[in-house]
CSV table of C-alpha atoms and ligand atoms in Angstrom, one decimal:
chain,number,residue,atom,x,y,z
A,36,MET,CA,137.8,103.9,62.7
A,37,GLU,CA,134.5,102.8,61.1
A,38,THR,CA,135.7,104.1,57.7
A,39,PHE,CA,139.1,102.4,58.0
A,40,LEU,CA,137.6,99.0,59.1
A,41,THR,CA,134.9,99.3,56.4
A,42,LEU,CA,137.5,100.0,53.7
A,43,LEU,CA,139.7,97.1,54.8
A,44,THR,CA,136.7,94.8,54.9
A,45,ARG,CA,135.6,95.8,51.4
A,46,ARG,CA,139.1,95.3,50.0
A,47,LEU,CA,139.3,91.8,51.7
A,48,VAL,CA,136.0,90.8,50.2
A,49,ALA,CA,137.1,92.1,46.7
A,50,ARG,CA,140.4,90.1,47.0
A,51,ARG,CA,138.7,86.9,48.2
A,52,PRO,CA,135.4,86.4,46.4
A,53,ASP,CA,135.5,82.8,47.6
A,54,LEU,CA,134.7,84.1,51.1
A,55,LEU,CA,131.4,85.5,50.0
A,56,ARG,CA,130.5,82.2,48.4
A,57,ARG,CA,131.3,80.4,51.7
A,58,LEU,CA,129.2,82.9,53.7
A,59,GLY,CA,126.1,81.9,51.7
A,60,THR,CA,123.0,83.4,53.2
A,61,VAL,CA,124.9,85.6,55.7
A,62,VAL,CA,125.6,88.1,52.9
A,63,HIS,CA,123.8,91.4,53.8
A,64,VAL,CA,122.8,90.1,57.3
A,65,PRO,CA,123.9,92.4,60.1
A,66,ILE,CA,125.8,90.5,62.8
A,67,ALA,CA,126.9,92.2,66.1
A,68,ILE,CA,130.3,91.5,67.5
A,69,VAL,CA,130.5,92.6,71.1
A,70,PRO,CA,133.8,92.7,72.9
A,71,GLU,CA,132.7,92.3,76.5
A,72,ASP,CA,135.6,94.4,77.8
A,73,LEU,CA,135.1,97.4,75.5
A,74,PRO,CA,132.3,100.0,75.7
A,75,HIS,CA,131.3,99.6,72.1
A,76,ALA,CA,130.0,96.9,69.7
A,77,PHE,CA,130.7,96.3,66.0
A,78,LEU,CA,127.9,95.8,63.6
A,79,LEU,CA,129.2,93.8,60.6
A,80,SER,CA,127.4,93.4,57.3
A,81,LEU,CA,129.2,91.7,54.4
A,82,ASP,CA,128.3,92.1,50.8
A,83,ALA,CA,130.1,92.0,47.4
A,84,ILE,CA,130.3,95.8,47.0
A,85,ASP,CA,128.8,97.3,50.1
A,86,SER,CA,130.3,95.6,53.2
A,87,ARG,CA,130.1,97.8,56.3
A,88,VAL,CA,131.6,97.8,59.8
A,89,THR,CA,129.7,100.2,62.1
A,90,LEU,CA,130.7,101.1,65.6
A,91,CYS,CA,127.7,101.4,68.0
A,92,GLY,CA,126.8,101.3,71.7
A,93,LYS,CA,126.2,97.8,73.2
A,94,ASP,CA,122.5,98.7,73.6
A,95,GLU,CA,122.2,99.7,69.9
A,96,ILE,CA,122.5,96.4,68.2
A,97,GLY,CA,118.8,95.9,67.7
A,98,ASP,CA,119.2,95.2,63.9
A,99,ALA,CA,121.6,92.4,64.4
A,100,GLN,CA,120.3,88.9,63.4
A,101,ALA,CA,123.0,87.3,65.5
A,102,VAL,CA,125.2,88.4,68.3
A,103,ILE,CA,128.6,87.1,69.2
A,104,ARG,CA,130.0,88.1,72.6
A,105,ALA,CA,133.5,87.4,74.0
A,106,PRO,CA,136.4,89.3,75.6
A,107,LEU,CA,138.4,91.2,73.0
A,108,LEU,CA,141.4,88.9,73.1
A,109,VAL,CA,139.2,85.9,72.5
A,110,LEU,CA,137.6,87.6,69.5
A,111,LEU,CA,141.0,88.4,68.1
A,112,GLY,CA,142.2,84.9,68.7
A,113,LEU,CA,139.2,83.5,66.9
A,114,LEU,CA,139.9,85.9,63.9
A,115,ASP,CA,143.5,84.8,63.5
A,116,GLY,CA,142.9,81.1,64.3
A,117,THR,CA,144.7,80.9,67.6
A,118,TYR,CA,141.5,79.8,69.4
A,119,ASP,CA,138.9,77.2,68.3
A,120,GLY,CA,135.4,78.6,68.2
A,121,ASP,CA,133.7,75.4,69.6
A,122,ALA,CA,136.2,75.2,72.5
A,123,MET,CA,135.5,78.8,73.4
A,124,PHE,CA,131.8,78.0,73.3
A,125,PHE,CA,132.2,74.9,75.5
A,126,SER,CA,134.2,77.0,78.0
A,127,ARG,CA,131.5,79.7,77.9
A,128,ASP,CA,134.1,82.4,76.9
A,129,LEU,CA,132.2,82.8,73.7
A,130,ARG,CA,128.5,83.4,73.8
A,131,ILE,CA,126.0,83.5,70.9
A,132,GLU,CA,122.5,84.7,70.5
A,133,GLY,CA,120.1,84.9,67.6
A,134,LYS,CA,120.4,82.9,64.4
A,135,THR,CA,123.0,80.2,65.1
A,136,GLU,CA,123.3,79.4,61.3
A,137,TYR,CA,124.6,82.9,60.6
A,138,VAL,CA,127.2,82.7,63.5
A,139,LEU,CA,128.4,79.3,62.2
A,140,ALA,CA,128.6,80.5,58.6
A,141,LEU,CA,130.6,83.6,59.6
A,142,ARG,CA,132.8,81.6,62.0
A,143,ASN,CA,133.6,79.0,59.3
A,144,THR,CA,134.3,81.7,56.7
A,145,LEU,CA,136.7,83.5,59.0
A,146,GLU,CA,138.5,80.2,59.6
A,147,GLU,CA,139.0,79.9,55.8
A,148,ALA,CA,140.0,83.6,55.5
A,149,ASP,CA,143.1,83.0,57.6
A,150,LEU,CA,142.7,86.5,58.9
A,151,THR,CA,146.1,87.5,60.0
A,152,PRO,CA,146.8,91.3,60.4
A,153,GLY,CA,148.8,91.2,57.1
A,154,GLU,CA,145.9,89.5,55.2
A,155,PHE,CA,143.4,92.0,56.6
A,156,LEU,CA,145.6,94.9,55.7
A,157,GLY,CA,146.1,93.4,52.2
A,158,LEU,CA,149.9,93.4,52.5
A,159,GLY,CA,152.1,91.3,50.4
A,160,ALA,CA,155.3,89.5,51.6
A,161,PRO,CA,157.6,90.4,53.3
A,162,ALA,CA,155.6,93.2,54.9
A,163,ALA,CA,152.7,90.8,55.8
A,164,GLY,CA,155.1,88.4,57.5
A,165,TRP,CA,156.7,91.3,59.4
A,166,ILE,CA,153.3,92.7,60.6
A,167,ASN,CA,152.0,89.2,61.5
A,168,ASP,CA,155.1,88.5,63.5
A,169,ILE,CA,154.7,91.7,65.5
A,170,GLY,CA,151.0,91.2,65.8
A,171,SER,CA,151.3,87.7,67.2
A,172,ARG,CA,154.0,88.7,69.7
A,173,VAL,CA,151.9,91.6,71.0
A,174,LEU,CA,148.8,89.4,71.2
A,175,ALA,CA,150.7,86.6,73.0
A,176,GLN,CA,152.0,89.1,75.5
A,177,ALA,CA,148.5,90.5,76.0
A,178,ARG,CA,147.1,86.9,76.6
A,179,CYS,CA,149.8,86.2,79.1
A,180,LEU,CA,149.0,89.4,81.0
A,181,ALA,CA,145.3,88.7,80.8
A,182,SER,CA,145.6,85.1,82.1
A,183,ALA,CA,148.0,86.2,84.9
A,184,GLY,CA,145.4,88.9,85.9
A,185,ALA,CA,142.6,86.3,85.9
A,186,GLU,CA,144.7,83.9,88.0
A,187,ARG,CA,145.4,86.7,90.5
A,188,ARG,CA,141.7,87.6,90.6
A,189,ASP,CA,140.8,83.9,91.2
A,190,LYS,CA,143.3,83.7,94.0
A,191,LEU,CA,142.0,86.8,95.6
A,192,SER,CA,138.3,85.8,95.4
A,193,GLY,CA,139.3,82.3,96.7
A,194,ARG,CA,140.9,84.0,99.8
A,195,HIS,CA,137.8,86.1,100.4
A,196,SER,CA,135.2,83.5,99.9
B,152,MET,CA,146.9,40.3,62.8
B,153,THR,CA,150.5,40.1,63.7
B,154,ALA,CA,151.5,42.0,60.6
B,155,ALA,CA,148.8,44.6,61.4
B,156,SER,CA,150.0,45.2,65.0
B,157,GLU,CA,153.5,45.7,63.8
B,158,ARG,CA,152.5,48.1,61.1
B,159,ARG,CA,152.3,51.8,62.0
B,160,MET,CA,148.7,52.8,62.3
B,161,GLU,CA,147.5,55.6,59.9
B,162,LEU,CA,146.4,58.9,61.3
B,163,VAL,CA,143.2,60.1,59.6
B,164,CYS,CA,142.3,63.7,60.3
B,165,PRO,CA,139.4,66.0,59.6
B,166,ALA,CA,139.1,69.1,57.5
B,167,GLY,CA,136.1,71.3,57.0
B,168,THR,CA,137.8,74.0,54.9
B,169,PRO,CA,140.9,74.2,52.7
B,170,ALA,CA,142.6,76.1,55.5
B,171,THR,CA,142.0,73.3,58.1
B,172,LEU,CA,143.1,70.8,55.5
B,173,ARG,CA,146.4,72.6,55.2
B,174,ALA,CA,146.7,72.7,59.0
B,175,ALA,CA,146.1,68.9,59.2
B,176,ALA,CA,148.7,68.2,56.5
B,177,ASP,CA,151.2,70.5,58.1
B,178,ALA,CA,150.7,68.9,61.5
B,179,GLY,CA,151.5,65.4,60.2
B,180,ALA,CA,148.2,63.7,59.1
B,181,ASP,CA,148.7,60.6,57.0
B,182,ALA,CA,145.3,61.1,55.5
B,183,ILE,CA,142.7,63.8,55.6
B,184,TYR,CA,139.0,63.4,55.2
B,185,CYS,CA,136.6,66.1,53.9
B,186,GLY,CA,133.5,66.5,51.9
B,187,PHE,CA,131.5,68.7,49.4
B,188,ALA,CA,129.3,71.6,50.5
B,189,ASP,CA,126.0,69.8,49.9
B,190,GLU,CA,123.7,67.1,51.2
B,191,THR,CA,126.1,64.3,50.1
B,192,ASN,CA,128.2,65.0,53.2
B,193,ALA,CA,127.2,64.2,56.8
B,194,ARG,CA,128.8,67.5,58.0
B,195,ASN,CA,126.6,69.8,55.8
B,196,PHE,CA,126.9,72.9,57.9
B,197,PRO,CA,126.9,76.6,56.7
B,198,GLY,CA,130.2,77.9,55.7
B,199,LEU,CA,131.9,74.5,55.8
B,200,ASN,CA,133.2,72.1,53.2
B,201,PHE,CA,134.8,72.2,49.7
B,202,SER,CA,133.8,73.1,46.2
B,203,PRO,CA,135.3,70.7,43.5
B,204,GLU,CA,137.9,73.5,42.6
B,205,GLU,CA,138.9,73.9,46.3
B,206,LEU,CA,139.2,70.1,46.6
B,207,SER,CA,141.5,69.8,43.6
B,208,VAL,CA,143.9,72.4,44.9
B,209,SER,CA,143.7,70.9,48.4
B,210,VAL,CA,144.5,67.4,47.1
B,211,ALA,CA,147.6,68.7,45.4
B,212,TYR,CA,148.6,70.4,48.7
B,213,ALA,CA,148.1,67.2,50.7
B,214,HIS,CA,149.9,65.0,48.2
B,215,GLU,CA,152.9,67.3,48.2
B,216,ARG,CA,153.2,66.7,51.9
B,217,GLY,CA,152.6,62.9,51.6
B,218,ALA,CA,149.0,62.9,52.9
B,219,LYS,CA,146.1,61.2,51.2
B,220,VAL,CA,142.7,62.8,50.8
B,221,LEU,CA,139.6,60.8,51.5
B,222,VAL,CA,136.2,62.3,50.4
B,223,ALA,CA,133.2,61.6,52.6
B,224,ILE,CA,130.0,61.2,50.4
B,225,ASN,CA,128.4,59.5,53.3
B,226,THR,CA,124.7,60.4,53.5
B,227,PHE,CA,122.0,58.3,52.1
B,228,ALA,CA,121.0,59.1,48.5
B,229,GLN,CA,117.3,60.0,48.0
B,230,ALA,CA,115.2,57.4,46.3
B,231,GLY,CA,114.8,58.4,42.6
B,232,ASN,CA,117.2,61.3,43.0
B,233,THR,CA,120.7,59.8,43.2
B,234,GLY,CA,122.2,62.3,40.6
B,235,LEU,CA,123.8,64.6,43.2
B,236,TRP,CA,125.5,61.7,45.0
B,237,LYS,CA,126.8,60.2,41.7
B,238,GLN,CA,128.1,63.6,40.6
B,239,ALA,CA,129.9,64.0,43.9
B,240,VAL,CA,131.6,60.6,43.4
B,241,ASP,CA,132.6,61.6,39.9
B,242,ASN,CA,133.9,65.0,41.2
B,243,ALA,CA,135.9,63.4,43.9
B,244,ALA,CA,137.6,61.0,41.5
B,245,ALA,CA,138.3,63.9,39.0
B,246,CYS,CA,139.9,65.9,41.9
B,247,GLY,CA,142.4,63.1,42.5
B,248,ALA,CA,140.9,61.8,45.8
B,249,ASP,CA,142.6,58.7,47.2
B,250,ALA,CA,139.5,57.2,48.5
B,251,ILE,CA,135.7,57.7,48.8
B,252,ILE,CA,134.0,57.2,52.1
B,253,ALA,CA,130.4,56.1,51.5
B,254,ALA,CA,127.6,54.3,53.2
B,255,ASP,CA,124.7,54.2,50.7
B,256,ILE,CA,124.5,51.2,48.4
B,257,ALA,CA,123.7,53.3,45.3
B,258,VAL,CA,126.8,55.5,46.0
B,259,LEU,CA,129.0,52.5,46.6
B,260,ASP,CA,127.8,50.8,43.5
B,261,HIS,CA,128.4,53.8,41.3
B,262,ALA,CA,131.9,54.3,42.7
B,263,ALA,CA,132.8,50.7,42.3
B,264,ASP,CA,131.4,50.6,38.8
B,265,LYS,CA,132.7,53.9,37.4
B,266,HIS,CA,135.9,54.5,39.4
B,267,PRO,CA,137.3,51.1,40.2
B,268,ASP,CA,140.8,52.6,40.7
B,269,VAL,CA,139.6,54.8,43.6
B,270,ARG,CA,139.7,53.0,47.0
B,271,LEU,CA,136.3,52.6,48.7
B,272,HIS,CA,136.0,53.0,52.5
B,273,LEU,CA,132.8,52.1,54.2
B,274,SER,CA,131.5,55.0,56.3
B,275,VAL,CA,130.7,54.7,59.9
B,276,GLN,CA,127.2,55.8,58.8
B,277,ALA,CA,126.7,52.3,57.3
B,278,ALA,CA,126.9,50.9,60.9
B,279,ALA,CA,128.4,47.7,59.6
B,280,ASN,CA,129.2,45.8,62.9
B,281,THR,CA,129.1,42.1,62.0
B,282,PRO,CA,131.4,40.0,59.8
B,283,GLU,CA,128.4,39.2,57.6
B,284,ALA,CA,127.5,42.9,57.0
B,285,ILE,CA,131.2,43.8,56.4
B,286,GLY,CA,131.6,40.7,54.1
B,287,PHE,CA,128.6,41.9,52.0
B,288,TYR,CA,130.2,45.3,51.4
B,289,THR,CA,133.7,43.9,50.7
B,290,GLU,CA,132.5,41.2,48.3
B,291,THR,CA,129.9,43.3,46.5
B,292,PHE,CA,131.7,46.6,46.1
B,293,GLY,CA,135.4,45.8,46.8
B,294,VAL,CA,135.4,48.0,50.0
B,295,ARG,CA,139.0,48.1,51.2
B,296,ARG,CA,138.4,49.7,54.7
B,297,VAL,CA,135.6,49.8,57.2
B,298,VAL,CA,135.1,52.6,59.6
B,299,LEU,CA,133.7,50.9,62.7
B,300,PRO,CA,130.7,52.2,64.6
B,301,ARG,CA,131.6,53.6,68.1
B,302,VAL,CA,129.8,50.7,69.9
B,303,PHE,CA,132.6,48.2,70.2
B,304,SER,CA,135.0,47.4,73.1
B,305,VAL,CA,138.6,46.8,72.2
B,306,PRO,CA,138.3,43.0,72.6
B,307,GLU,CA,135.3,43.0,70.4
B,308,ILE,CA,137.3,44.9,67.7
B,309,ALA,CA,140.1,42.3,68.0
B,310,ALA,CA,137.5,39.5,67.6
B,311,LEU,CA,135.9,41.2,64.6
B,312,ASN,CA,139.3,41.7,63.0
B,313,ARG,CA,140.0,38.0,63.3
B,314,GLU,CA,136.9,37.2,61.3
B,315,ILE,CA,137.2,39.8,58.5
B,316,ASP,CA,139.7,40.4,55.7
B,317,VAL,CA,139.6,44.1,55.4
B,318,GLU,CA,141.2,47.1,57.0
B,319,THR,CA,139.5,48.7,60.0
B,320,GLU,CA,139.5,52.3,61.1
B,321,VAL,CA,138.3,53.5,64.5
B,322,PHE,CA,137.6,56.9,66.1
B,323,VAL,CA,140.2,57.9,68.8
B,324,PHE,CA,139.3,61.5,69.5
B,325,GLY,CA,136.5,64.1,69.3
B,326,GLY,CA,132.8,64.4,69.5
B,327,LEU,CA,130.8,61.3,70.2
B,328,CYS,CA,127.7,60.1,68.3
B,329,VAL,CA,126.5,57.7,71.0
B,330,MET,CA,124.0,55.8,68.9
B,331,THR,CA,124.9,53.4,66.1
B,332,GLU,CA,125.5,55.8,63.4
B,333,GLY,CA,123.2,56.0,60.4
B,334,ARG,CA,120.3,54.7,62.6
B,335,CYS,CA,119.7,57.7,64.9
B,336,SER,CA,116.5,59.7,64.2
B,337,LEU,CA,116.6,62.0,67.3
B,338,SER,CA,117.4,65.1,65.2
B,339,SER,CA,114.7,64.2,62.7
B,340,TYR,CA,112.1,64.1,65.5
B,341,ALA,CA,113.0,67.6,66.7
B,342,THR,CA,113.8,69.3,63.4
B,343,GLY,CA,112.9,67.2,60.4
B,344,LYS,CA,116.5,67.0,59.4
B,345,SER,CA,119.1,64.3,60.2
B,346,PRO,CA,122.7,63.5,59.5
B,347,ASN,CA,121.6,60.4,57.5
B,348,LEU,CA,119.6,62.2,54.9
B,349,THR,CA,120.4,65.9,55.0
B,350,GLY,CA,123.9,65.7,56.5
B,351,VAL,CA,123.1,67.6,59.7
B,352,CYS,CA,122.4,66.5,63.2
B,353,SER,CA,120.8,69.5,65.1
B,354,PRO,CA,120.8,71.8,62.1
B,355,PRO,CA,121.9,75.3,63.2
B,356,ASP,CA,118.8,77.0,61.7
B,357,HIS,CA,116.9,75.0,64.4
B,358,VAL,CA,119.2,75.9,67.3
B,359,ASP,CA,119.1,78.9,69.5
B,360,TYR,CA,120.7,80.0,72.7
B,361,ALA,CA,119.3,82.5,75.2
B,362,GLU,CA,121.0,83.7,78.4
B,363,ASP,CA,119.1,85.2,81.3
B,364,ARG,CA,120.4,87.9,83.7
B,365,ALA,CA,121.9,85.3,86.0
B,366,GLY,CA,124.1,84.0,83.2
B,367,ARG,CA,122.1,80.8,82.8
B,368,MET,CA,122.1,79.7,79.1
B,369,LYS,CA,119.2,77.8,77.6
B,370,ALA,CA,120.0,75.7,74.5
B,371,ARG,CA,117.0,74.9,72.3
B,372,LEU,CA,116.6,72.6,69.4
B,373,GLY,CA,113.5,72.9,67.2
B,374,GLY,CA,111.9,75.0,69.9
B,375,PHE,CA,112.5,72.3,72.6
B,376,THR,CA,114.7,73.3,75.5
B,377,ILE,CA,117.3,70.5,75.6
B,378,ASP,CA,119.7,71.9,78.2
B,379,CYS,CA,120.2,74.7,80.6
B,380,PHE,CA,123.8,75.6,81.7
B,381,GLU,CA,124.5,77.6,84.8
B,382,ARG,CA,126.8,80.6,84.6
B,383,GLY,CA,130.4,79.3,83.9
B,384,GLU,CA,129.3,75.7,83.5
B,385,PRO,CA,131.0,74.0,80.5
B,386,ALA,CA,128.6,73.6,77.6
B,387,GLY,CA,128.2,71.0,74.9
B,388,TYR,CA,126.8,70.6,71.4
B,389,PRO,CA,123.0,71.1,71.0
B,390,THR,CA,122.3,67.4,70.2
B,391,LEU,CA,119.4,65.6,71.6
B,392,CYS,CA,121.5,62.6,72.7
B,393,LYS,CA,123.2,64.9,75.1
B,394,GLY,CA,120.1,66.7,76.3
B,395,ARG,CA,119.5,67.1,80.0
B,396,PHE,CA,115.9,66.6,81.1
B,397,SER,CA,113.9,66.8,84.3
B,398,ALA,CA,111.2,64.2,85.1
B,399,LEU,CA,109.7,62.9,88.4
B,400,GLY,CA,111.9,65.3,90.4
B,401,HIS,CA,115.2,64.1,88.8
B,402,THR,CA,117.3,66.1,86.4
B,403,GLY,CA,120.0,64.3,84.3
B,404,TYR,CA,121.4,63.3,81.0
B,405,LEU,CA,119.2,60.7,79.4
B,406,PHE,CA,121.8,59.1,77.0
B,407,GLU,CA,125.2,60.8,77.4
B,408,ASP,CA,126.9,63.7,79.2
B,409,PRO,CA,128.5,66.4,77.0
B,410,VAL,CA,131.8,64.7,76.7
B,411,SER,CA,134.4,63.9,74.0
B,412,LEU,CA,136.2,60.7,73.1
B,413,ASN,CA,139.9,60.4,73.9
B,414,ALA,CA,141.4,56.9,73.3
B,415,PHE,CA,145.0,57.9,73.6
B,416,GLU,CA,145.7,55.4,76.4
B,417,LEU,CA,144.3,52.6,74.3
B,418,LEU,CA,146.4,53.1,71.2
B,419,GLU,CA,148.7,50.1,71.8
B,420,GLU,CA,145.7,47.8,72.5
B,421,LEU,CA,144.0,49.0,69.3
B,422,ALA,CA,147.2,48.3,67.3
B,423,LYS,CA,147.3,44.8,68.9
B,424,ALA,CA,143.6,44.4,68.0
B,425,GLY,CA,144.6,44.7,64.3
B,426,VAL,CA,143.3,48.3,63.7
B,427,THR,CA,144.8,49.9,60.5
B,428,ALA,CA,143.8,53.5,61.0
B,429,LEU,CA,142.9,56.0,63.7
B,430,LYS,CA,140.3,58.6,63.1
B,431,ILE,CA,140.0,62.0,64.6
B,432,GLU,CA,136.6,63.6,64.6
B,433,GLY,CA,135.9,67.3,64.0
B,434,ARG,CA,135.3,68.5,60.5
B,435,GLN,CA,133.4,71.4,62.1
B,436,ARG,CA,136.3,72.5,64.2
B,437,GLY,CA,138.9,75.3,63.5
B,438,LYS,CA,142.6,75.4,62.7
B,439,ALA,CA,143.5,75.7,66.3
B,440,TYR,CA,141.8,72.3,67.2
B,441,ILE,CA,143.1,70.6,64.1
B,442,ALA,CA,146.7,71.7,64.6
B,443,SER,CA,146.8,70.7,68.3
B,444,VAL,CA,144.9,67.4,68.0
B,445,VAL,CA,146.7,66.2,64.9
B,446,SER,CA,150.2,67.0,66.2
B,447,ALA,CA,149.4,65.5,69.6
B,448,PHE,CA,148.2,62.2,68.0
B,449,ARG,CA,151.1,62.3,65.5
B,450,LYS,CA,153.4,62.2,68.5
B,451,ALA,CA,151.3,59.5,70.2
B,452,VAL,CA,151.3,57.2,67.1
B,453,ASP,CA,155.1,57.8,66.6
B,454,GLY,CA,155.5,57.2,70.3
B,455,LEU,CA,154.3,53.6,69.8
B,456,SER,CA,157.3,52.9,67.7
B,457,GLY,CA,159.8,54.5,70.0
B,458,GLY,CA,159.1,58.2,69.5
B,459,ALA,CA,158.8,60.9,72.2
B,460,ASP,CA,156.2,60.6,75.0
B,461,ALA,CA,153.0,62.4,73.9
B,462,SER,CA,151.2,62.4,77.3
B,463,ALA,CA,151.6,66.2,77.9
B,464,SER,CA,150.4,67.2,74.4
B,465,ILE,CA,147.5,64.8,74.8
B,466,ALA,CA,146.6,66.2,78.2
B,467,ALA,CA,146.4,69.7,76.8
B,468,LEU,CA,143.6,68.6,74.5
B,469,LYS,CA,141.1,68.5,77.4
B,470,ALA,CA,140.5,72.2,77.0
B,471,LEU,CA,139.3,71.5,73.4
B,472,SER,CA,136.8,68.8,74.4
B,473,GLU,CA,133.0,69.1,74.5
B,474,GLY,CA,131.9,69.9,78.1
B,475,GLY,CA,135.6,70.0,79.1
B,476,GLN,CA,135.3,66.3,79.7
B,477,GLN,CA,136.8,63.1,78.1
B,478,THR,CA,135.9,59.4,78.0
B,479,THR,CA,137.2,56.2,76.4
B,480,GLY,CA,133.6,55.6,75.3
B,481,SER,CA,132.6,52.1,74.4
B,482,TYR,CA,136.2,50.9,74.1
B,483,ARG,CA,136.2,50.3,77.9
B,484,LYS,CA,132.5,49.5,78.0
B,485,THR,CA,130.8,48.8,81.3
B,486,TRP,CA,127.4,48.6,79.7
B,487,ARG,CA,125.9,46.5,76.9
C,88,LIG,S1,121.5,63.0,68.1
C,88,LIG,FE1,123.5,62.3,68.9
C,88,LIG,S2,123.6,60.1,68.5
C,88,LIG,FE2,122.0,61.0,67.2
C,88,LIG,S3,123.0,61.5,65.3
C,88,LIG,FE3,123.1,63.4,66.6
C,88,LIG,S4,125.0,63.2,67.6
C,88,LIG,FE4,124.6,61.2,66.8
């Protein structure tokens, strides 16, 4: 998994040198991305030739200069532009710690990257369109299920309180 | 004014990256404003903004879709060091920008002198709020449009429009700067940096958040705690004007709650007041915000001339607002 994500990230950075320019001082800086509903965290470090994605335990993110925490579906929605980062921050679905300037630079760079599954995998048309289509349908379905589950939980806790 | 109220108002939308500019153009913006990635731009945040090359490509994209591009070079040039600002004006003109939005007299003078064919809009940062101030900018630099500070009520805008002979643009949605723009030094007190000179209010390298075990989030600016949000309580931007403080046993917002402007219900009145253009705030926001807000307001503006009702699309924008709350701000002013 680590090797696969690292390889795809390096390819993306090689294809889109504009993204590194946009990142500015975040190049080399380790940033932890913590999906709250998964047991692991991702340590991301971006660089012209040596980008890395490392999988680690949530209590092993000590090196990270900034930490971004959110449920997995929110993180994926931020990656592909379905959700707005500020709105997720206002609603407290997205939480940040550490150096805010690094989080902002990364967030704005990802916005520009238009990181659909097809773009991340480096696919050309029509394969990219096909994968993006499937990806967005699966994610939409997962979001529906997640929000239905949350509503059910709210109702239940309302009944018991 | 009659002609202005009959004319369809122009929808001016924000873009912080080429991708958001494309989203704004695709969602039906009449004009898109953006800026360069340096101190000439009052939204000088990390990872945001355009290089001259990106601006050229983006202008072509917008023009193909019938949208204009307005370039904000709207901070105040440093005394004795105006080169960066003049270069930005030259770059914007070379990229094919339809207008330059500026506040500083040296910048306006350079643009008027060297690029007389490029429209000049007076930035909200100039805080021009009297017929005399506006007259000075129109007569001296040939300014064609004034972006009004967010301190007027609608009747005051109508009265002002009767006294001036220049287009006016007003904010209708997004984050609020509650002071008269260009004159707020709150960020400078806490961090040494301000939107007026360095292009950033509450620069992110002076902001940090910390959450305790109970889920309470402390927001700090320049080392000062400016708010503390309980678990699940909607949060806002870390600006001092929206700080919540405790004194003499009371805790409250000193200037303004975390809240966003939404003037949808006033669009008709604004048209009657002679407003030419409606501005959406949010160059720091993502594609999801831009696409939703621009398409909702596109519908709303078209709705004024017989298009479909936009109420449902506008209502959905509450989820994107700061603090999850909205206000009509000074347009329905109950204070002075
Ligand atoms: S502190 Fe508030 S009023 Fe002052 S410049 Fe910043 S956002 Fe505007």
